Amino acid sequence: MGKPDKTTIFNDILATLEKVSEDWEYSGEITPDTFLLEDLGLESIDVVVLGEFLEEHYQQSFPFTEYFTELAQQEILDLRISDLVDFIDKHFSPQNEVV
Amino acid sequence: MANQTPATMVIGLDGATYSILDPLMESGHMPYLRQFSAEGVRAELESTIPPITPPAWTTIMTGRSPANHGILDFFRPEAPGSQFLRFVSTKQLQCETIWSYLTRRQRTAACLNFPVMSPPIPISGYSIPGFVTWRHLRHACYPRDLMDTLKTIPGFDLKIIAHDFGLEEKVLAGCAFEEAESWINYHTYKDQQWVKVLEFLSGYDPCHVNALVLDSIDRLQHVFYRLLDPAFYGKGLSEADKQIQSILFTHYRALDNMIARLAEIAGPEGHVFIVSDHGFGPSQYCFYLNSLLEQLGYLSWSDRAISESESAGDVSMEAVKNHGHLLDWQHTIAYVNTPSSNGITINVRGKNSRYGILPEEYDRVRNQLRDQLMALKHPDTGQQVVTGIWTREEAFGGLEAAPDLTLRLWDNGLVSTLKSDEIIKPRRECAGVHYPDGVFMARGPAIRSGVRLDPLNILDVAPSILYAQGLAIPEDYEGGVPEEMIEPEALAANPVLRGTATQGAQKQAADALEMDEADMELIMKRLKGLGYMS
């Protein structure tokens, strides 16, 4: 899989959210500025599982736990969809096979 | 059910121990279990090393030891050599599950609330995993539209059967008196909902093997062990403790009713097994192993590390997973990464770390550390603190992902990874911890009555289930059928047979993919036939 641009990544995240969110009771519009915890009501464990769905989609692993740990250390307790897009864009590498 | 073999029911009681169940049976709180025990066989069941939920239940559902099935802990490194952790999943499972094996032998199975069953592996039957939050439960189930089917159950509560990490953290952090009643009732209700799911499935599409893990007693015993074991509460209780104990006894009476209902589902011709993944016992101290490793010169804390008293003893799952940032990796040779593993990892330069010791120093350092740990004495009692140590080779067949040393403590407790000024400190109050000896009970037409067996091993459970289904035992299963539990005539008529080995995880996955489409089609037909799909 070639490296997708940020718009594609955003659309991939939207598609993944749509796939997994059937029981989530969230009906608002999801934009790059939507917060995963505050707006979508996710818990941190849910964000990791969402990350695993994205790993499955891209067939490669991303250091999600390391990323979330660093955010927690900076006392950043939530992240926007656009942060997730930037993270995937930064770490996308065909060499990183799924663990 | 195409094959007419009588049903087999496997009732998993996470953390069940005779030290609590026996007094409850004797005092009349669990009359059905008492009757079950008298009419069947019972034995102690030796768990895995370490005796914790993911490796132990995985052994029950694969017939293989952790060295072979590869599930060693709740967590796994995010990437090889990474100190960052994620929960284990079926992606790490190296062996075929009993559910897949049954599928290949034309049997159907419903496996409910087992850990390490997500992402789902397609089987002939139904799978709802444990340890999955409600937001992701739908996609962790098999078949994929199972949740829609379950939503037709009157009063079914999807959220309650899912794992609520926030609520379950009380297991680690403790439960305040004013929260105790609602927390205990939550677990009663959760177990009842799981039983309701199995009741529904057994009427909707009966399976040959039904297996359900009820996990309430593990959670409750962690927090309230001292109120459940007469050896502790016999010494007197406060009025507040008596109130909580009464609510706990009500829970166990409800659990007894659930066990009776599940056994009823198996029917008079069916076999029923009651098993736990590990036992339970009291622990009155915390052992801060990383702080000991610091004292011994193996570990260095980072500037971010604060002492346990300053962090208010934050032992949440998040704190465990984020533990890696507390260490100064450049100056750390050996460390404990998760409290649940009781395992020490040694950093070897060029192997699992950029820092650490040189590969040629490994044997010397590991032996030295082993000797130092075995020499440690309890400051209050003078007894040996570490009563058993296994190397990676001894406990896990040399598996790369396994800890270099795995410890058993004098009180069977789990270590703390936090920073502390004292290595061993009394807990605020006695907690329940995992002991190696769980429970095994069985009853059915082929099972002897009123017999106490010598202790069994957790590896013997999967062969026993297959035997009850009239199947040969795969030659690579590491345990066996305890023949002393079987009526002699039944054993003569149906001797224990060994068959071909199980398939590896890769083959299982490949078969699953092939089966997926065909099985989905079959399920859809069944649902349509029953009026659940338009």
XYZ file of C-alpha atoms in Angstrom:
633
model
C 0.000 0.000 0.000
C 1.414 3.389 -1.006
C 1.414 6.218 1.490
C -1.998 7.918 1.580
C -2.304 11.691 1.810
C -3.896 13.334 4.852
C -7.298 13.671 3.224
C -7.332 9.959 2.495
C -6.256 9.187 6.053
C -9.068 11.376 7.400
C -11.571 9.589 5.177
C -10.169 6.221 6.262
C -10.646 7.188 9.911
C -14.206 8.302 9.174
C -14.917 5.035 7.386
C -13.459 3.059 10.297
C -15.515 5.018 12.809
C -18.627 4.428 10.742
C -17.869 0.715 10.660
C -17.383 0.335 14.409
C -19.770 2.921 15.836
C -23.144 1.265 15.313
C -23.896 1.069 19.045
C -22.268 4.360 20.051
C -25.275 6.680 20.117
C -23.357 9.525 18.440
C -25.108 11.381 15.667
C -23.081 14.592 15.296
C -20.924 15.429 12.302
C -17.337 14.223 12.632
C -14.781 16.783 11.489
C -10.996 17.087 11.851
C -11.650 19.075 15.041
C -13.820 16.412 16.686
C -12.311 15.206 19.975
C -12.240 11.450 20.440
C -12.919 11.420 24.172
C -14.924 14.538 24.851
C -17.029 14.555 21.669
C -17.283 10.889 20.729
C -17.313 9.756 24.351
C -14.561 7.190 23.881
C -12.403 5.900 26.701
C -8.667 5.630 26.168
C -8.915 1.843 25.715
C -11.449 2.439 22.933
C -8.983 4.713 21.145
C -6.358 1.956 21.206
C -8.874 -0.497 19.742
C -9.783 2.078 17.095
C -6.059 2.266 16.341
C -5.980 -1.509 15.899
C -8.776 -1.288 13.338
C -6.693 1.293 11.483
C -3.667 -1.006 11.677
C -5.761 -3.731 10.130
C -6.849 -1.363 7.370
C -3.328 -0.205 6.563
C -1.773 -3.623 7.247
C 0.913 -2.074 9.376
C 1.529 -1.292 13.013
C 1.692 2.170 14.565
C 3.117 3.004 18.025
C -0.277 4.062 19.397
C 0.432 3.189 23.034
C 3.718 5.064 22.950
C 1.934 8.057 21.432
C -0.891 8.042 23.995
C 1.615 7.637 26.818
C 3.568 10.657 25.632
C 0.360 12.690 25.380
C -0.561 11.665 28.931
C 2.880 12.736 30.118
C 2.263 16.160 28.591
C -1.100 16.127 30.391
C -2.876 16.129 27.037
C -5.891 14.009 27.878
C -7.760 14.106 24.584
C -6.951 14.294 20.907
C -8.691 15.469 17.792
C -9.235 13.422 14.646
C -6.703 15.722 12.954
C -4.090 14.732 15.591
C -4.704 11.105 14.702
C -4.379 11.952 11.006
C -1.030 13.673 11.665
C 0.181 10.739 13.754
C -0.643 8.169 11.062
C 0.855 10.392 8.385
C 4.066 10.715 10.398
C 4.440 7.013 11.156
C 3.171 5.507 7.925
C 5.838 3.200 6.616
C 5.359 0.080 4.489
C 8.156 -1.561 6.527
C 6.057 -1.661 9.725
C 4.217 -4.935 9.495
C 1.342 -5.591 11.879
C 2.553 -7.204 15.127
C -27.639 -29.678 16.259
C -26.715 -32.121 13.490
C -24.683 -34.451 15.715
C -26.753 -36.024 18.492
C -23.996 -36.173 21.146
C -25.461 -34.920 24.459
C -24.540 -31.371 25.326
C -21.565 -30.452 27.458
C -21.692 -27.433 29.746
C -18.519 -25.773 30.953
C -19.146 -23.311 33.773
C -16.081 -21.175 34.303
C -15.890 -19.553 37.721
C -13.011 -17.133 37.459
C -10.921 -17.344 40.621
C -13.095 -19.916 42.420
C -11.414 -21.566 45.385
C -12.540 -24.260 47.799
C -11.365 -22.156 50.741
C -14.383 -19.927 50.073
C -16.789 -22.258 48.251
C -16.653 -25.028 50.867
C -17.712 -22.794 53.780
C -20.453 -21.281 51.596
C -21.696 -24.762 50.692
C -21.576 -25.913 54.297
C -23.396 -22.838 55.609
C -26.243 -23.241 53.127
C -25.443 -20.293 50.853
C -24.692 -22.536 47.869
C -27.019 -25.553 48.209
C -26.965 -26.465 44.528
C -23.185 -26.494 44.348
C -23.116 -28.676 47.457
C -25.451 -31.153 45.786
C -23.423 -30.990 42.559
C -20.225 -31.679 44.449
C -21.795 -34.637 46.257
C -23.206 -36.150 43.069
C -20.068 -35.793 40.976
C -16.314 -35.594 41.317
C -14.180 -32.770 42.600
C -10.487 -31.977 42.654
C -8.127 -29.115 43.099
C -6.944 -27.753 39.765
C -3.374 -26.551 39.451
C -3.148 -23.376 37.363
C -0.525 -22.054 34.983
C 2.644 -20.160 35.860
C 1.808 -17.405 36.625
C -1.749 -18.200 37.799
C -3.494 -15.329 36.035
C -6.566 -15.083 33.861
C -5.315 -14.809 30.238
C -2.769 -17.654 30.206
C -4.908 -19.876 32.424
C -8.177 -19.610 30.477
C -6.216 -19.899 27.238
C -4.774 -23.171 28.532
C -8.302 -24.358 29.330
C -9.448 -23.538 25.808
C -6.389 -24.890 23.959
C -5.158 -27.834 26.056
C -1.681 -26.311 25.762
C 0.657 -24.584 28.201
C 1.583 -20.890 27.916
C 4.954 -21.911 26.452
C 3.032 -23.235 23.460
C -0.087 -21.069 23.187
C 1.966 -17.895 23.689
C -0.403 -15.996 26.002
C 1.664 -15.119 29.057
C 0.022 -12.052 30.580
C -2.749 -9.480 30.172
C -0.309 -7.407 28.159
C 2.182 -7.753 25.324
C 4.809 -5.343 24.033
C 3.486 -2.924 21.426
C 6.369 -3.977 19.178
C 9.201 -6.475 19.747
C 11.447 -5.042 22.475
C 9.090 -2.133 23.212
C 8.383 -1.211 26.821
C 4.965 0.096 25.765
C 2.139 -2.354 26.266
C -1.122 -3.420 24.698
C -3.668 -6.017 25.691
C -3.148 -9.505 24.337
C -5.489 -10.714 21.620
C -6.106 -13.712 19.383
C -3.338 -12.340 17.144
C -0.820 -13.602 19.697
C -2.514 -16.985 20.099
C -0.251 -19.706 18.744
C -2.540 -22.741 19.109
C -5.893 -23.908 17.894
C -8.734 -23.337 20.353
C -11.007 -26.135 21.438
C -13.842 -24.246 19.709
C -12.066 -24.489 16.352
C -11.182 -28.114 17.013
C -14.827 -28.889 17.785
C -15.806 -27.130 14.558
C -13.504 -29.444 12.596
C -15.123 -32.410 14.329
C -18.657 -31.387 13.328
C -19.521 -30.036 16.762
C -20.919 -26.629 17.582
C -19.855 -24.434 20.479
C -20.906 -21.297 22.298
C -17.968 -19.722 24.097
C -18.926 -16.737 26.182
C -16.810 -14.280 28.157
C -13.494 -16.058 27.619
C -10.505 -13.706 27.517
C -8.225 -13.617 24.469
C -11.066 -14.368 22.043
C -10.920 -11.042 20.216
C -10.630 -10.355 17.294
C -13.027 -13.242 16.755
C -12.042 -16.553 15.208
C -14.923 -17.942 13.147
C -16.298 -21.186 14.549
C -19.343 -23.304 14.093
C -21.315 -21.648 16.846
C -21.120 -18.421 18.788
C -18.349 -16.442 20.409
C -18.609 -13.387 22.645
C -15.270 -12.487 24.217
C -14.505 -11.088 27.639
C -12.356 -8.014 28.323
C -13.898 -5.995 25.472
C -15.585 -2.630 26.010
C -19.190 -2.247 24.872
C -18.230 0.127 22.067
C -16.241 -2.633 20.380
C -18.173 -5.701 21.471
C -20.245 -5.957 18.285
C -17.137 -6.422 16.149
C -15.519 -8.773 18.630
C -18.381 -11.285 18.389
C -18.897 -14.170 16.034
C -20.975 -14.336 13.948
C -20.718 -10.659 13.135
C -24.420 -9.963 13.501
C -24.746 -11.830 16.780
C -25.400 -8.601 18.674
C -28.460 -7.885 16.543
C -29.744 -11.335 17.388
C -29.097 -10.840 21.103
C -30.859 -7.508 21.086
C -34.076 -9.437 20.510
C -33.757 -10.873 24.047
C -36.183 -8.976 26.274
C -34.227 -6.799 28.671
C -30.849 -7.681 27.185
C -28.230 -5.139 28.207
C -25.263 -4.977 25.822
C -23.354 -2.589 28.030
C -23.589 -4.753 31.125
C -21.965 -7.857 29.599
C -19.076 -5.821 28.196
C -15.952 -5.098 30.214
C -16.095 -1.790 32.042
C -12.468 -0.928 32.745
C -13.423 1.981 34.976
C -15.577 -0.154 37.261
C -13.222 -3.121 37.262
C -10.290 -1.000 38.396
C -11.714 -1.201 41.885
C -10.186 -4.665 41.849
C -6.810 -2.960 41.956
C -7.619 0.281 43.698
C -10.122 -0.941 46.308
C -13.792 -0.168 46.840
C -15.110 2.368 49.336
C -17.784 1.194 51.797
C -20.474 3.417 50.290
C -19.817 1.959 46.818
C -19.635 -1.671 47.903
C -23.307 -2.599 47.598
C -23.779 -1.188 44.109
C -20.469 -2.672 42.949
C -21.395 -6.167 44.212
C -24.899 -5.885 42.731
C -23.385 -4.788 39.412
C -21.452 -8.074 39.278
C -24.521 -10.130 40.205
C -26.496 -8.466 37.438
C -23.654 -8.861 34.936
C -23.366 -12.597 35.615
C -27.142 -12.955 35.314
C -27.102 -11.219 31.935
C -24.431 -13.625 30.688
C -26.566 -16.566 31.842
C -29.489 -14.995 30.017
C -27.435 -14.905 26.806
C -26.554 -18.578 27.125
C -30.158 -19.484 27.940
C -31.244 -17.680 24.802
C -28.647 -19.306 22.560
C -29.388 -22.763 23.929
C -33.019 -22.348 22.928
C -32.354 -20.539 19.688
C -29.642 -22.780 18.275
C -28.440 -25.411 20.778
C -24.719 -26.141 20.661
C -22.871 -29.312 21.582
C -20.577 -27.426 23.956
C -21.688 -24.384 25.914
C -18.991 -22.600 27.862
C -19.448 -19.483 29.947
C -17.003 -17.704 32.224
C -18.655 -15.961 35.170
C -16.054 -13.540 36.436
C -17.731 -11.903 39.406
C -16.089 -13.891 42.147
C -12.572 -13.048 40.986
C -13.404 -9.361 41.187
C -15.192 -9.598 44.520
C -12.561 -11.810 46.127
C -9.768 -9.393 45.185
C -11.435 -6.699 47.238
C -13.410 -8.610 49.882
C -11.440 -11.802 50.454
C -11.196 -11.105 54.181
C -15.007 -11.084 54.406
C -15.370 -14.411 52.613
C -12.745 -16.688 54.142
C -13.793 -17.818 57.650
C -10.134 -17.950 58.627
C -10.286 -14.132 58.525
C -13.824 -13.111 59.315
C -14.029 -15.643 62.133
C -11.948 -13.241 64.183
C -14.736 -10.669 64.262
C -16.114 -8.015 61.942
C -17.220 -4.425 62.255
C -20.880 -3.609 61.642
C -19.973 -2.092 58.253
C -18.100 -5.236 57.255
C -21.036 -7.391 58.361
C -23.301 -5.405 56.039
C -20.977 -5.936 53.089
C -20.556 -9.603 53.933
C -24.311 -10.073 53.909
C -24.497 -8.557 50.404
C -21.648 -10.823 49.299
C -23.475 -13.898 50.603
C -26.557 -12.802 48.655
C -24.374 -12.643 45.554
C -23.091 -16.184 46.079
C -26.666 -17.444 46.572
C -27.585 -15.814 43.251
C -24.511 -17.398 41.684
C -25.638 -20.786 43.003
C -28.967 -20.317 41.228
C -27.132 -19.410 38.019
C -24.996 -22.552 38.234
C -28.161 -24.619 38.739
C -29.768 -23.044 35.681
C -26.696 -23.642 33.526
C -26.504 -27.279 34.619
C -30.195 -27.624 33.788
C -29.502 -26.407 30.250
C -27.065 -29.309 29.760
C -29.934 -31.704 30.470
C -29.859 -35.058 32.292
C -27.790 -36.699 29.541
C -25.250 -33.928 29.390
C -21.975 -33.541 31.223
C -21.277 -30.464 33.304
C -17.829 -29.199 34.263
C -17.193 -26.439 36.762
C -13.661 -25.088 36.550
C -11.692 -22.093 37.701
C -8.595 -20.610 36.129
C -6.820 -20.205 39.461
C -7.523 -20.160 43.166
C -7.491 -17.357 45.690
C -5.968 -16.565 49.016
C -5.084 -13.699 51.333
C -2.238 -11.232 50.936
C -1.362 -8.721 53.634
C 1.714 -7.082 52.116
C 2.814 -5.268 48.943
C 6.178 -6.216 47.484
C 7.781 -3.424 45.444
C 10.023 -5.441 43.179
C 11.223 -2.611 40.939
C 12.296 -0.701 44.037
C 14.213 -3.776 45.201
C 15.873 -3.975 41.770
C 16.861 -0.337 42.194
C 18.385 -1.086 45.605
C 20.310 -3.994 44.098
C 21.653 -1.753 41.325
C 19.721 -3.211 38.389
C 17.224 -0.399 37.823
C 17.195 3.366 37.679
C 14.051 5.514 37.905
C 13.489 8.404 35.521
C 12.813 11.952 36.725
C 9.133 11.270 36.051
C 8.920 8.534 38.685
C 7.304 9.527 41.937
C 6.958 7.367 44.982
C 3.907 5.184 45.584
C 2.701 7.424 48.425
C 2.878 10.527 46.204
C 1.056 8.829 43.331
C -1.682 7.733 45.753
C -0.952 4.173 44.717
C -2.245 4.651 41.170
C -2.578 1.067 40.027
C -5.026 1.576 37.198
C -4.670 -0.337 33.938
C -3.546 2.929 32.361
C -0.836 3.337 34.989
C 0.323 -0.214 34.325
C 0.409 0.322 30.571
C 2.156 3.677 30.917
C 4.681 2.350 33.358
C 7.547 2.392 30.840
C 8.162 6.118 31.164
C 8.996 5.724 34.874
C 12.320 4.066 34.145
C 15.646 5.487 33.063
C 16.246 2.952 30.328
C 19.858 3.919 29.747
C 20.718 2.846 33.287
C 18.339 -0.080 33.754
C 19.489 -3.678 33.447
C 16.497 -5.534 34.872
C 12.914 -4.484 35.546
C 9.358 -5.666 36.026
C 7.099 -4.370 33.291
C 3.705 -5.578 34.506
C 2.548 -6.541 37.990
C 0.439 -9.360 36.586
C 3.427 -11.208 35.132
C 5.506 -11.384 38.330
C 8.282 -11.498 35.755
C 11.619 -9.754 35.440
C 12.994 -8.765 32.054
C 16.731 -8.331 31.604
C 17.852 -5.758 29.053
C 20.434 -7.243 26.727
C 22.148 -4.831 24.392
C 21.404 -5.535 20.744
C 18.756 -8.105 21.611
C 15.813 -6.468 23.333
C 17.346 -3.080 24.160
C 19.741 -0.417 23.006
C 21.172 -0.463 26.532
C 21.626 -3.103 29.215
C 24.188 -5.857 29.603
C 26.269 -7.512 26.905
C 24.940 -10.852 25.621
C 27.922 -12.735 27.117
C 27.028 -11.382 30.582
C 23.470 -12.742 30.474
C 23.870 -16.066 32.303
C 26.019 -14.583 35.050
C 23.674 -11.652 35.667
C 20.535 -13.788 35.642
C 22.040 -16.335 38.051
C 23.289 -13.579 40.342
C 19.888 -11.908 40.406
C 18.172 -15.235 41.035
C 20.426 -15.896 44.038
C 19.849 -12.399 45.429
C 16.082 -12.773 45.165
C 16.063 -16.187 46.812
C 18.099 -14.779 49.716
C 15.602 -11.982 50.446
C 13.960 -12.177 53.888
C 10.671 -10.630 55.005
C 11.394 -7.679 57.345
C 8.528 -8.551 59.725
C 8.514 -12.339 59.733
C 12.011 -13.303 58.584
C 10.571 -15.802 56.116
C 11.812 -16.241 52.564
C 10.066 -13.708 50.308
C 10.625 -15.367 46.940
C 9.721 -19.038 47.256
C 10.089 -20.006 43.619
C 11.873 -18.675 40.549
C 11.601 -20.035 37.035
C 13.842 -19.060 34.147
C 12.337 -18.389 30.748
C 13.444 -21.850 29.673
C 11.949 -23.571 32.727
C 8.565 -21.826 32.664
C 8.031 -21.013 29.015
C 10.254 -23.278 26.935
C 12.554 -20.349 26.148
C 9.828 -18.269 24.477
C 11.409 -14.930 23.457
C 8.487 -12.855 24.699
C 8.585 -14.420 28.170
C 10.196 -12.770 31.202
C 13.751 -13.874 31.963
C 12.744 -14.750 35.522
C 9.242 -15.449 36.874
C 8.685 -15.319 40.619
C 6.397 -16.963 43.119
C 6.082 -14.989 46.348
C 5.606 -16.343 49.869
C 1.956 -15.232 49.871
C 1.287 -15.934 46.162
C 0.845 -12.186 45.699
C 1.658 -10.160 42.614
C 4.465 -7.636 42.756
C 4.048 -3.884 42.468
C 5.941 -2.062 39.726
C 5.695 1.293 41.526
C 8.456 3.218 43.255
C 8.453 2.897 47.027
C 10.744 3.805 49.886
C 10.120 0.424 51.504
C 10.441 -2.867 49.641
C 7.736 -4.688 51.591
C 4.882 -2.751 53.162
C 1.704 -3.922 54.904
C -1.458 -3.347 52.865
C -4.102 -1.067 54.334
C -6.246 -4.165 54.626
C -5.926 -7.773 53.569
C -6.530 -8.312 49.833
C -7.311 -11.407 47.824
C -4.659 -12.613 45.381
C -4.395 -15.468 42.932
C -3.323 -18.797 44.396
C -2.314 -21.630 42.090
C -5.008 -24.124 43.133
C -8.403 -23.617 41.541
C -11.413 -25.925 41.391
C -12.557 -28.752 39.136
C -15.954 -30.397 39.510
C -17.768 -32.638 37.062
C -21.085 -34.419 36.913
C -22.876 -36.477 34.287
C -23.857 -39.968 33.188
C -20.244 -41.120 32.748
C -18.902 -39.392 35.853
C -18.447 -41.161 39.173
C -20.441 -39.908 42.109
C -19.171 -38.436 45.362
C -15.486 -38.909 44.581
C -12.634 -36.607 45.552
C -9.798 -36.917 43.069
C -6.133 -36.162 43.537
C -5.233 -32.697 42.285
C -5.539 -32.225 38.539
C -3.759 -29.836 36.223
C -5.491 -27.124 34.225
C -4.152 -28.889 31.110
C -6.596 -31.736 31.866
C -9.722 -29.622 31.294
C -9.727 -29.464 27.479
C -9.224 -33.246 27.100
C -12.085 -33.837 29.545
C -14.433 -31.650 27.489
C -13.500 -33.461 24.278
C -13.953 -36.849 25.957
C -17.438 -35.821 27.057
C -18.152 -35.109 23.410
C -16.948 -38.588 22.435
C -13.883 -37.220 20.663
C -10.289 -38.396 20.576
C -7.748 -36.276 22.414
C -5.270 -34.509 20.087
C -1.819 -36.016 20.507
C -0.232 -32.616 21.159
C -2.480 -31.881 24.151
C -0.206 -31.724 27.171
C -2.724 -33.012 29.711
C -5.060 -35.962 29.669
C -8.485 -37.169 30.665
C -8.502 -38.024 34.387
C -9.749 -41.568 33.950
C -10.364 -41.912 37.683
C -13.321 -39.530 37.315
C -15.106 -41.861 34.860
C -17.410 -44.737 35.799
C -15.553 -47.985 34.992
C -18.317 -49.281 32.700
C -18.427 -45.996 30.827
C -14.651 -46.021 30.452
C -14.700 -49.594 29.185
C -17.396 -48.723 26.658
C -15.703 -45.452 25.628
C -11.968 -45.676 26.281
C -9.877 -42.512 26.080
C -8.417 -42.286 22.587
C -5.603 -40.127 21.289
C -6.033 -38.601 17.857
C -4.193 -36.413 15.417
C -2.598 -33.184 16.599
C -4.367 -29.854 16.566
C -3.702 -27.363 13.830
C -1.426 -24.404 14.452
C -2.748 -20.901 14.721
C -1.888 -20.069 11.103
C -3.881 -23.003 9.785
C -6.706 -22.126 12.137
C -6.766 -18.594 10.763
C -6.637 -19.814 7.189
C -9.491 -22.236 7.807
C -11.391 -19.487 9.525
C -11.083 -17.243 6.487
C -12.245 -20.014 4.198
C -15.103 -20.833 6.494
C -16.170 -17.280 7.044
C -18.253 -16.767 3.931
C -19.860 -20.192 3.944
C -20.582 -20.019 7.644
C -22.038 -16.546 7.367
C -24.370 -17.819 4.668
C -25.471 -20.686 6.921
C -26.059 -18.366 9.849
C -28.062 -15.980 7.682
C -30.225 -18.871 6.540
C -30.794 -19.927 10.157
C -31.716 -16.407 11.174
C -34.089 -15.995 8.265
C -35.656 -19.364 9.041
C -36.285 -18.227 12.578
C -37.733 -14.933 11.493
C -34.908 -12.733 12.757
C -33.927 -11.380 9.345
C -36.124 -10.000 6.627
